[in-house]
Amino acid sequence: MESKKVINKIQDLGALIALIALIIVISAISPQFRTIDNFMSLVRQSSINGFIAFGMTCVILTGGIDLSVGSTLALSTAFCAYFIKSGVPVGLAMILALAIGVGCGVISGLLVTKGRLQPFIATLITMTVFRGITMIFMDGKPISGLGNSFLLKFVGKGNLFGIPFPVILFVVVFLVFLFVLQKTVFGRRIYATGSNATSAKLSGVNINKTKLITYAISGGMAALSGLILLSRLASAQPTLGDGYELDAIASVALGGTSMNGGRGRIWGTFVGVLIIAVLNNGLNILGVSSYYQSVVKGIVILIAVLSDRKR
């Protein structure tokens, strides 16, 4: 019995052990990886995927999936850039962008709950539509010339006490999700919905409302990542966020969240985000081709999913 508990504990900490091992191996191979500047850059970059992955975790815990996050990011960022260039105050433009992101998530949620479409199909539809709207709105061209607003620059490139602001925001958002999922009634409803929707419904949980809110959260988190990118790039690109849903899903899977819903922890997603960031950063430093990087990430995801099925 004791040995079984130890094995289960090791499995629960599998992602963290993998992260530590990965850092040790890449650090031994490349001294450049061990520098403080590279570490700060790595964590700053991981925040973009992290926000999306946190929202994705909530959706997957309910038994769903959200393929539209990359397109939602692009659409909300495009409108934010347009608003700023049109003279709308930067703070208001950012709030409107977040609202657009939430709205996009609600649309996906309605297709799943009211339209009774499979989450994969529903969000595949919204992914395509939102990307198309972005292309039409931007006419396939970037929106730049956003001025020199301090707020716009600070969100993605600012520092507080020597720590990049995106990193601080990343940790704060993580703590909020940790509290909500572990300490609130809504968090328990998310787990109940994904674990056994029928039992949850009989227990008084509004399944459709819970799912709808998680998709809204996912959309909002995608828009937040878009604001960080807009700040760093100083322009909105029509292809921004393309493929970001894959890294987010990979982070969730690596963190041990079940793709069937009902089981998983947000701290696991946090570790999964760092694994993806370390992989991307380490392979870039080692000069590995982006084509091979895709293969490596695919293998890592496969191992994570197979491990989940075994558990």
PDB file of N, CA and C in Angstrom, residues 122-210:
ATOM      1  N   ALA A 122     -17.448  22.980 -32.477  1.00  0.00           N
ATOM      2  CA  ALA A 122     -17.907  24.353 -32.200  1.00  0.00           C
ATOM      3  C   ALA A 122     -16.746  25.340 -32.243  1.00  0.00           C
ATOM      4  N   THR A 123     -15.656  24.993 -31.574  1.00  0.00           N
ATOM      5  CA  THR A 123     -14.525  25.931 -31.515  1.00  0.00           C
ATOM      6  C   THR A 123     -13.688  25.907 -32.792  1.00  0.00           C
ATOM      7  N   LEU A 124     -13.782  24.828 -33.559  1.00  0.00           N
ATOM      8  CA  LEU A 124     -13.148  24.811 -34.878  1.00  0.00           C
ATOM      9  C   LEU A 124     -13.855  25.820 -35.784  1.00  0.00           C
ATOM     10  N   ILE A 125     -15.192  25.873 -35.655  1.00  0.00           N
ATOM     11  CA  ILE A 125     -15.985  26.841 -36.426  1.00  0.00           C
ATOM     12  C   ILE A 125     -15.616  28.273 -36.036  1.00  0.00           C
ATOM     13  N   THR A 126     -15.617  28.555 -34.727  1.00  0.00           N
ATOM     14  CA  THR A 126     -15.307  29.912 -34.279  1.00  0.00           C
ATOM     15  C   THR A 126     -13.856  30.285 -34.574  1.00  0.00           C
ATOM     16  N   MET A 127     -12.952  29.320 -34.495  1.00  0.00           N
ATOM     17  CA  MET A 127     -11.559  29.578 -34.850  1.00  0.00           C
ATOM     18  C   MET A 127     -11.462  30.087 -36.287  1.00  0.00           C
ATOM     19  N   THR A 128     -12.149  29.415 -37.197  1.00  0.00           N
ATOM     20  CA  THR A 128     -12.119  29.785 -38.616  1.00  0.00           C
ATOM     21  C   THR A 128     -12.808  31.125 -38.860  1.00  0.00           C
ATOM     22  N   VAL A 129     -13.973  31.309 -38.235  1.00  0.00           N
ATOM     23  CA  VAL A 129     -14.745  32.545 -38.430  1.00  0.00           C
ATOM     24  C   VAL A 129     -14.008  33.744 -37.855  1.00  0.00           C
ATOM     25  N   PHE A 130     -13.511  33.633 -36.638  1.00  0.00           N
ATOM     26  CA  PHE A 130     -12.817  34.756 -36.004  1.00  0.00           C
ATOM     27  C   PHE A 130     -11.555  35.142 -36.785  1.00  0.00           C
ATOM     28  N   ARG A 131     -10.853  34.139 -37.282  1.00  0.00           N
ATOM     29  CA  ARG A 131      -9.649  34.434 -38.075  1.00  0.00           C
ATOM     30  C   ARG A 131     -10.041  35.130 -39.371  1.00  0.00           C
ATOM     31  N   GLY A 132     -11.122  34.678 -39.987  1.00  0.00           N
ATOM     32  CA  GLY A 132     -11.596  35.305 -41.219  1.00  0.00           C
ATOM     33  C   GLY A 132     -12.014  36.748 -41.000  1.00  0.00           C
ATOM     34  N   ILE A 133     -12.726  36.998 -39.895  1.00  0.00           N
ATOM     35  CA  ILE A 133     -13.144  38.364 -39.573  1.00  0.00           C
ATOM     36  C   ILE A 133     -11.926  39.262 -39.357  1.00  0.00           C
ATOM     37  N   THR A 134     -10.906  38.715 -38.690  1.00  0.00           N
ATOM     38  CA  THR A 134      -9.673  39.478 -38.459  1.00  0.00           C
ATOM     39  C   THR A 134      -9.009  39.862 -39.774  1.00  0.00           C
ATOM     40  N   MET A 135      -8.940  38.897 -40.684  1.00  0.00           N
ATOM     41  CA  MET A 135      -8.325  39.160 -41.985  1.00  0.00           C
ATOM     42  C   MET A 135      -9.104  40.215 -42.765  1.00  0.00           C
ATOM     43  N   ILE A 136     -10.432  40.113 -42.726  1.00  0.00           N
ATOM     44  CA  ILE A 136     -11.272  41.081 -43.440  1.00  0.00           C
ATOM     45  C   ILE A 136     -11.127  42.473 -42.826  1.00  0.00           C
ATOM     46  N   PHE A 137     -11.199  42.534 -41.503  1.00  0.00           N
ATOM     47  CA  PHE A 137     -11.113  43.804 -40.796  1.00  0.00           C
ATOM     48  C   PHE A 137      -9.773  44.511 -41.050  1.00  0.00           C
ATOM     49  N   MET A 138      -8.688  43.722 -41.066  1.00  0.00           N
ATOM     50  CA  MET A 138      -7.352  44.303 -41.236  1.00  0.00           C
ATOM     51  C   MET A 138      -6.915  44.340 -42.700  1.00  0.00           C
ATOM     52  N   ASP A 139      -7.752  43.767 -43.574  1.00  0.00           N
ATOM     53  CA  ASP A 139      -7.417  43.674 -44.990  1.00  0.00           C
ATOM     54  C   ASP A 139      -6.067  42.977 -45.205  1.00  0.00           C
ATOM     55  N   GLY A 140      -5.763  42.050 -44.306  1.00  0.00           N
ATOM     56  CA  GLY A 140      -4.529  41.278 -44.409  1.00  0.00           C
ATOM     57  C   GLY A 140      -3.268  42.066 -44.101  1.00  0.00           C
ATOM     58  N   LYS A 141      -3.418  43.301 -43.577  1.00  0.00           N
ATOM     59  CA  LYS A 141      -2.247  44.148 -43.312  1.00  0.00           C
ATOM     60  C   LYS A 141      -2.155  44.460 -41.817  1.00  0.00           C
ATOM     61  N   PRO A 142      -0.945  44.662 -41.310  1.00  0.00           N
ATOM     62  CA  PRO A 142      -0.784  44.985 -39.887  1.00  0.00           C
ATOM     63  C   PRO A 142      -1.279  46.392 -39.566  1.00  0.00           C
ATOM     64  N   ILE A 143      -1.644  46.612 -38.315  1.00  0.00           N
ATOM     65  CA  ILE A 143      -2.018  47.936 -37.826  1.00  0.00           C
ATOM     66  C   ILE A 143      -0.905  48.420 -36.901  1.00  0.00           C
ATOM     67  N   SER A 144      -0.197  49.442 -37.305  1.00  0.00           N
ATOM     68  CA  SER A 144       0.918  49.964 -36.516  1.00  0.00           C
ATOM     69  C   SER A 144       0.718  51.460 -36.285  1.00  0.00           C
ATOM     70  N   GLY A 145       1.770  52.130 -35.819  1.00  0.00           N
ATOM     71  CA  GLY A 145       1.666  53.554 -35.531  1.00  0.00           C
ATOM     72  C   GLY A 145       0.739  53.829 -34.369  1.00  0.00           C
ATOM     73  N   LEU A 146       0.956  53.132 -33.233  1.00  0.00           N
ATOM     74  CA  LEU A 146       0.057  53.212 -32.086  1.00  0.00           C
ATOM     75  C   LEU A 146       0.478  54.270 -31.066  1.00  0.00           C
ATOM     76  N   GLY A 147       1.488  55.053 -31.394  1.00  0.00           N
ATOM     77  CA  GLY A 147       1.910  56.115 -30.493  1.00  0.00           C
ATOM     78  C   GLY A 147       2.893  55.645 -29.441  1.00  0.00           C
ATOM     79  N   ASN A 148       3.124  56.500 -28.445  1.00  0.00           N
ATOM     80  CA  ASN A 148       4.123  56.211 -27.404  1.00  0.00           C
ATOM     81  C   ASN A 148       3.513  56.153 -26.015  1.00  0.00           C
ATOM     82  N   SER A 149       2.346  55.595 -25.918  1.00  0.00           N
ATOM     83  CA  SER A 149       1.667  55.491 -24.630  1.00  0.00           C
ATOM     84  C   SER A 149       2.501  54.699 -23.615  1.00  0.00           C
ATOM     85  N   PHE A 150       2.657  55.268 -22.430  1.00  0.00           N
ATOM     86  CA  PHE A 150       3.404  54.579 -21.368  1.00  0.00           C
ATOM     87  C   PHE A 150       2.702  53.277 -20.986  1.00  0.00           C
ATOM     88  N   LEU A 151       1.374  53.331 -20.864  1.00  0.00           N
ATOM     89  CA  LEU A 151       0.606  52.151 -20.455  1.00  0.00           C
ATOM     90  C   LEU A 151       0.765  51.016 -21.450  1.00  0.00           C
ATOM     91  N   LEU A 152       0.684  51.342 -22.735  1.00  0.00           N
ATOM     92  CA  LEU A 152       0.814  50.314 -23.765  1.00  0.00           C
ATOM     93  C   LEU A 152       2.189  49.654 -23.714  1.00  0.00           C
ATOM     94  N   LYS A 153       3.225  50.455 -23.522  1.00  0.00           N
ATOM     95  CA  LYS A 153       4.574  49.907 -23.456  1.00  0.00           C
ATOM     96  C   LYS A 153       4.789  49.107 -22.170  1.00  0.00           C
ATOM     97  N   PHE A 154       4.221  49.598 -21.076  1.00  0.00           N
ATOM     98  CA  PHE A 154       4.469  48.979 -19.770  1.00  0.00           C
ATOM     99  C   PHE A 154       3.882  47.579 -19.675  1.00  0.00           C
ATOM    100  N   VAL A 155       2.698  47.374 -20.246  1.00  0.00           N
ATOM    101  CA  VAL A 155       2.006  46.080 -20.126  1.00  0.00           C
ATOM    102  C   VAL A 155       2.875  44.916 -20.600  1.00  0.00           C
ATOM    103  N   GLY A 156       3.591  45.104 -21.696  1.00  0.00           N
ATOM    104  CA  GLY A 156       4.391  44.007 -22.228  1.00  0.00           C
ATOM    105  C   GLY A 156       5.879  44.127 -22.006  1.00  0.00           C
ATOM    106  N   LYS A 157       6.365  45.366 -21.761  1.00  0.00           N
ATOM    107  CA  LYS A 157       7.815  45.566 -21.663  1.00  0.00           C
ATOM    108  C   LYS A 157       8.276  46.255 -20.380  1.00  0.00           C
ATOM    109  N   GLY A 158       7.318  46.592 -19.509  1.00  0.00           N
ATOM    110  CA  GLY A 158       7.669  47.286 -18.283  1.00  0.00           C
ATOM    111  C   GLY A 158       8.218  46.371 -17.206  1.00  0.00           C
ATOM    112  N   ASN A 159       8.796  46.985 -16.163  1.00  0.00           N
ATOM    113  CA  ASN A 159       9.360  46.246 -15.038  1.00  0.00           C
ATOM    114  C   ASN A 159       8.888  46.843 -13.726  1.00  0.00           C
ATOM    115  N   LEU A 160       8.678  45.982 -12.735  1.00  0.00           N
ATOM    116  CA  LEU A 160       8.383  46.417 -11.378  1.00  0.00           C
ATOM    117  C   LEU A 160       9.410  45.779 -10.454  1.00  0.00           C
ATOM    118  N   PHE A 161      10.200  46.622  -9.763  1.00  0.00           N
ATOM    119  CA  PHE A 161      11.238  46.115  -8.862  1.00  0.00           C
ATOM    120  C   PHE A 161      12.209  45.179  -9.589  1.00  0.00           C
ATOM    121  N   GLY A 162      12.466  45.502 -10.853  1.00  0.00           N
ATOM    122  CA  GLY A 162      13.419  44.717 -11.632  1.00  0.00           C
ATOM    123  C   GLY A 162      12.841  43.448 -12.238  1.00  0.00           C
ATOM    124  N   ILE A 163      11.560  43.209 -12.006  1.00  0.00           N
ATOM    125  CA  ILE A 163      10.899  42.003 -12.540  1.00  0.00           C
ATOM    126  C   ILE A 163       9.957  42.419 -13.663  1.00  0.00           C
ATOM    127  N   PRO A 164      10.022  41.748 -14.823  1.00  0.00           N
ATOM    128  CA  PRO A 164       9.121  42.092 -15.933  1.00  0.00           C
ATOM    129  C   PRO A 164       7.657  42.051 -15.498  1.00  0.00           C
ATOM    130  N   PHE A 165       6.887  43.068 -15.861  1.00  0.00           N
ATOM    131  CA  PHE A 165       5.481  43.129 -15.466  1.00  0.00           C
ATOM    132  C   PHE A 165       4.673  41.914 -15.939  1.00  0.00           C
ATOM    133  N   PRO A 166       4.906  41.414 -17.185  1.00  0.00           N
ATOM    134  CA  PRO A 166       4.161  40.211 -17.600  1.00  0.00           C
ATOM    135  C   PRO A 166       4.379  39.017 -16.677  1.00  0.00           C
ATOM    136  N   VAL A 167       5.593  38.919 -16.098  1.00  0.00           N
ATOM    137  CA  VAL A 167       5.891  37.817 -15.183  1.00  0.00           C
ATOM    138  C   VAL A 167       5.093  37.977 -13.891  1.00  0.00           C
ATOM    139  N   ILE A 168       5.049  39.213 -13.367  1.00  0.00           N
ATOM    140  CA  ILE A 168       4.278  39.484 -12.153  1.00  0.00           C
ATOM    141  C   ILE A 168       2.798  39.186 -12.396  1.00  0.00           C
ATOM    142  N   LEU A 169       2.280  39.654 -13.524  1.00  0.00           N
ATOM    143  CA  LEU A 169       0.882  39.421 -13.870  1.00  0.00           C
ATOM    144  C   LEU A 169       0.600  37.931 -14.029  1.00  0.00           C
ATOM    145  N   PHE A 170       1.542  37.213 -14.617  1.00  0.00           N
ATOM    146  CA  PHE A 170       1.440  35.762 -14.811  1.00  0.00           C
ATOM    147  C   PHE A 170       1.264  35.054 -13.468  1.00  0.00           C
ATOM    148  N   VAL A 171       2.083  35.419 -12.489  1.00  0.00           N
ATOM    149  CA  VAL A 171       2.017  34.798 -11.164  1.00  0.00           C
ATOM    150  C   VAL A 171       0.714  35.170 -10.457  1.00  0.00           C
ATOM    151  N   VAL A 172       0.307  36.438 -10.560  1.00  0.00           N
ATOM    152  CA  VAL A 172      -0.931  36.885  -9.915  1.00  0.00           C
ATOM    153  C   VAL A 172      -2.145  36.153 -10.494  1.00  0.00           C
ATOM    154  N   VAL A 173      -2.207  36.060 -11.829  1.00  0.00           N
ATOM    155  CA  VAL A 173      -3.324  35.360 -12.479  1.00  0.00           C
ATOM    156  C   VAL A 173      -3.331  33.881 -12.089  1.00  0.00           C
ATOM    157  N   PHE A 174      -2.145  33.283 -11.998  1.00  0.00           N
ATOM    158  CA  PHE A 174      -2.040  31.889 -11.567  1.00  0.00           C
ATOM    159  C   PHE A 174      -2.628  31.709 -10.169  1.00  0.00           C
ATOM    160  N   LEU A 175      -2.287  32.613  -9.241  1.00  0.00           N
ATOM    161  CA  LEU A 175      -2.785  32.525  -7.866  1.00  0.00           C
ATOM    162  C   LEU A 175      -4.302  32.700  -7.816  1.00  0.00           C
ATOM    163  N   VAL A 176      -4.843  33.561  -8.671  1.00  0.00           N
ATOM    164  CA  VAL A 176      -6.292  33.754  -8.740  1.00  0.00           C
ATOM    165  C   VAL A 176      -6.974  32.465  -9.200  1.00  0.00           C
ATOM    166  N   PHE A 177      -6.444  31.848 -10.259  1.00  0.00           N
ATOM    167  CA  PHE A 177      -7.016  30.595 -10.761  1.00  0.00           C
ATOM    168  C   PHE A 177      -6.875  29.485  -9.722  1.00  0.00           C
ATOM    169  N   LEU A 178      -5.749  29.463  -9.035  1.00  0.00           N
ATOM    170  CA  LEU A 178      -5.519  28.462  -7.995  1.00  0.00           C
ATOM    171  C   LEU A 178      -6.574  28.576  -6.900  1.00  0.00           C
ATOM    172  N   PHE A 179      -6.857  29.805  -6.484  1.00  0.00           N
ATOM    173  CA  PHE A 179      -7.858  30.040  -5.441  1.00  0.00           C
ATOM    174  C   PHE A 179      -9.257  29.655  -5.928  1.00  0.00           C
ATOM    175  N   VAL A 180      -9.605  30.104  -7.130  1.00  0.00           N
ATOM    176  CA  VAL A 180     -10.945  29.852  -7.665  1.00  0.00           C
ATOM    177  C   VAL A 180     -11.212  28.359  -7.820  1.00  0.00           C
ATOM    178  N   LEU A 181     -10.253  27.630  -8.368  1.00  0.00           N
ATOM    179  CA  LEU A 181     -10.464  26.210  -8.647  1.00  0.00           C
ATOM    180  C   LEU A 181     -10.428  25.346  -7.388  1.00  0.00           C
ATOM    181  N   GLN A 182      -9.687  25.774  -6.367  1.00  0.00           N
ATOM    182  CA  GLN A 182      -9.530  24.938  -5.185  1.00  0.00           C
ATOM    183  C   GLN A 182     -10.379  25.369  -3.995  1.00  0.00           C
ATOM    184  N   LYS A 183     -10.769  26.650  -3.967  1.00  0.00           N
ATOM    185  CA  LYS A 183     -11.410  27.152  -2.758  1.00  0.00           C
ATOM    186  C   LYS A 183     -12.826  27.693  -2.950  1.00  0.00           C
ATOM    187  N   THR A 184     -13.328  27.700  -4.168  1.00  0.00           N
ATOM    188  CA  THR A 184     -14.653  28.298  -4.389  1.00  0.00           C
ATOM    189  C   THR A 184     -15.676  27.265  -4.870  1.00  0.00           C
ATOM    190  N   VAL A 185     -16.933  27.613  -4.720  1.00  0.00           N
ATOM    191  CA  VAL A 185     -18.032  26.753  -5.180  1.00  0.00           C
ATOM    192  C   VAL A 185     -17.967  26.604  -6.697  1.00  0.00           C
ATOM    193  N   PHE A 186     -17.675  27.704  -7.388  1.00  0.00           N
ATOM    194  CA  PHE A 186     -17.597  27.642  -8.843  1.00  0.00           C
ATOM    195  C   PHE A 186     -16.513  26.671  -9.294  1.00  0.00           C
ATOM    196  N   GLY A 187     -15.385  26.673  -8.597  1.00  0.00           N
ATOM    197  CA  GLY A 187     -14.309  25.741  -8.926  1.00  0.00           C
ATOM    198  C   GLY A 187     -14.756  24.297  -8.790  1.00  0.00           C
ATOM    199  N   ARG A 188     -15.494  24.015  -7.726  1.00  0.00           N
ATOM    200  CA  ARG A 188     -15.998  22.650  -7.522  1.00  0.00           C
ATOM    201  C   ARG A 188     -17.012  22.270  -8.596  1.00  0.00           C
ATOM    202  N   ARG A 189     -17.768  23.271  -9.055  1.00  0.00           N
ATOM    203  CA  ARG A 189     -18.734  23.010 -10.127  1.00  0.00           C
ATOM    204  C   ARG A 189     -18.029  22.668 -11.439  1.00  0.00           C
ATOM    205  N   ILE A 190     -16.905  23.291 -11.687  1.00  0.00           N
ATOM    206  CA  ILE A 190     -16.130  22.986 -12.894  1.00  0.00           C
ATOM    207  C   ILE A 190     -15.685  21.523 -12.872  1.00  0.00           C
ATOM    208  N   TYR A 191     -15.126  21.101 -11.737  1.00  0.00           N
ATOM    209  CA  TYR A 191     -14.678  19.710 -11.614  1.00  0.00           C
ATOM    210  C   TYR A 191     -15.850  18.738 -11.705  1.00  0.00           C
ATOM    211  N   ALA A 192     -16.965  19.083 -11.059  1.00  0.00           N
ATOM    212  CA  ALA A 192     -18.135  18.207 -11.071  1.00  0.00           C
ATOM    213  C   ALA A 192     -18.692  18.055 -12.479  1.00  0.00           C
ATOM    214  N   THR A 193     -18.709  19.138 -13.242  1.00  0.00           N
ATOM    215  CA  THR A 193     -19.224  19.108 -14.610  1.00  0.00           C
ATOM    216  C   THR A 193     -18.410  18.170 -15.482  1.00  0.00           C
ATOM    217  N   GLY A 194     -17.098  18.233 -15.342  1.00  0.00           N
ATOM    218  CA  GLY A 194     -16.234  17.384 -16.163  1.00  0.00           C
ATOM    219  C   GLY A 194     -16.163  15.953 -15.681  1.00  0.00           C
ATOM    220  N   SER A 195     -16.331  15.761 -14.368  1.00  0.00           N
ATOM    221  CA  SER A 195     -16.229  14.417 -13.808  1.00  0.00           C
ATOM    222  C   SER A 195     -17.452  13.574 -14.150  1.00  0.00           C
ATOM    223  N   ASN A 196     -18.637  14.127 -13.907  1.00  0.00           N
ATOM    224  CA  ASN A 196     -19.877  13.413 -14.216  1.00  0.00           C
ATOM    225  C   ASN A 196     -20.989  14.440 -14.354  1.00  0.00           C
ATOM    226  N   ALA A 197     -21.252  14.853 -15.579  1.00  0.00           N
ATOM    227  CA  ALA A 197     -22.218  15.924 -15.832  1.00  0.00           C
ATOM    228  C   ALA A 197     -23.615  15.568 -15.346  1.00  0.00           C
ATOM    229  N   THR A 198     -24.014  14.314 -15.510  1.00  0.00           N
ATOM    230  CA  THR A 198     -25.352  13.884 -15.095  1.00  0.00           C
ATOM    231  C   THR A 198     -25.523  13.999 -13.590  1.00  0.00           C
ATOM    232  N   SER A 199     -24.535  13.496 -12.845  1.00  0.00           N
ATOM    233  CA  SER A 199     -24.597  13.579 -11.380  1.00  0.00           C
ATOM    234  C   SER A 199     -24.553  15.029 -10.913  1.00  0.00           C
ATOM    235  N   ALA A 200     -23.713  15.828 -11.583  1.00  0.00           N
ATOM    236  CA  ALA A 200     -23.614  17.245 -11.220  1.00  0.00           C
ATOM    237  C   ALA A 200     -24.941  17.952 -11.427  1.00  0.00           C
ATOM    238  N   LYS A 201     -25.611  17.636 -12.523  1.00  0.00           N
ATOM    239  CA  LYS A 201     -26.915  18.257 -12.819  1.00  0.00           C
ATOM    240  C   LYS A 201     -27.954  17.863 -11.791  1.00  0.00           C
ATOM    241  N   LEU A 202     -27.944  16.588 -11.388  1.00  0.00           N
ATOM    242  CA  LEU A 202     -28.886  16.115 -10.364  1.00  0.00           C
ATOM    243  C   LEU A 202     -28.589  16.750  -9.009  1.00  0.00           C
ATOM    244  N   SER A 203     -27.333  17.181  -8.831  1.00  0.00           N
ATOM    245  CA  SER A 203     -26.945  17.822  -7.570  1.00  0.00           C
ATOM    246  C   SER A 203     -27.253  19.315  -7.566  1.00  0.00           C
ATOM    247  N   GLY A 204     -27.805  19.808  -8.657  1.00  0.00           N
ATOM    248  CA  GLY A 204     -28.194  21.208  -8.712  1.00  0.00           C
ATOM    249  C   GLY A 204     -27.223  22.119  -9.431  1.00  0.00           C
ATOM    250  N   VAL A 205     -26.190  21.556 -10.052  1.00  0.00           N
ATOM    251  CA  VAL A 205     -25.211  22.368 -10.781  1.00  0.00           C
ATOM    252  C   VAL A 205     -25.782  22.727 -12.153  1.00  0.00           C
ATOM    253  N   ASN A 206     -25.733  23.999 -12.497  1.00  0.00           N
ATOM    254  CA  ASN A 206     -26.168  24.451 -13.823  1.00  0.00           C
ATOM    255  C   ASN A 206     -25.022  24.175 -14.804  1.00  0.00           C
ATOM    256  N   ILE A 207     -25.094  23.044 -15.479  1.00  0.00           N
ATOM    257  CA  ILE A 207     -24.017  22.588 -16.345  1.00  0.00           C
ATOM    258  C   ILE A 207     -23.726  23.593 -17.467  1.00  0.00           C
ATOM    259  N   ASN A 208     -24.767  24.023 -18.147  1.00  0.00           N
ATOM    260  CA  ASN A 208     -24.585  24.934 -19.284  1.00  0.00           C
ATOM    261  C   ASN A 208     -23.981  26.269 -18.853  1.00  0.00           C
ATOM    262  N   LYS A 209     -24.437  26.792 -17.729  1.00  0.00           N
ATOM    263  CA  LYS A 209     -23.901  28.060 -17.227  1.00  0.00           C
ATOM    264  C   LYS A 209     -22.429  27.924 -16.867  1.00  0.00           C
ATOM    265  N   THR A 210     -22.083  26.814 -16.233  1.00  0.00           N
ATOM    266  CA  THR A 210     -20.689  26.574 -15.852  1.00  0.00           C
ATOM    267  C   THR A 210     -19.799  26.508 -17.080  1.00  0.00           C
TER     268      THR A 210
END
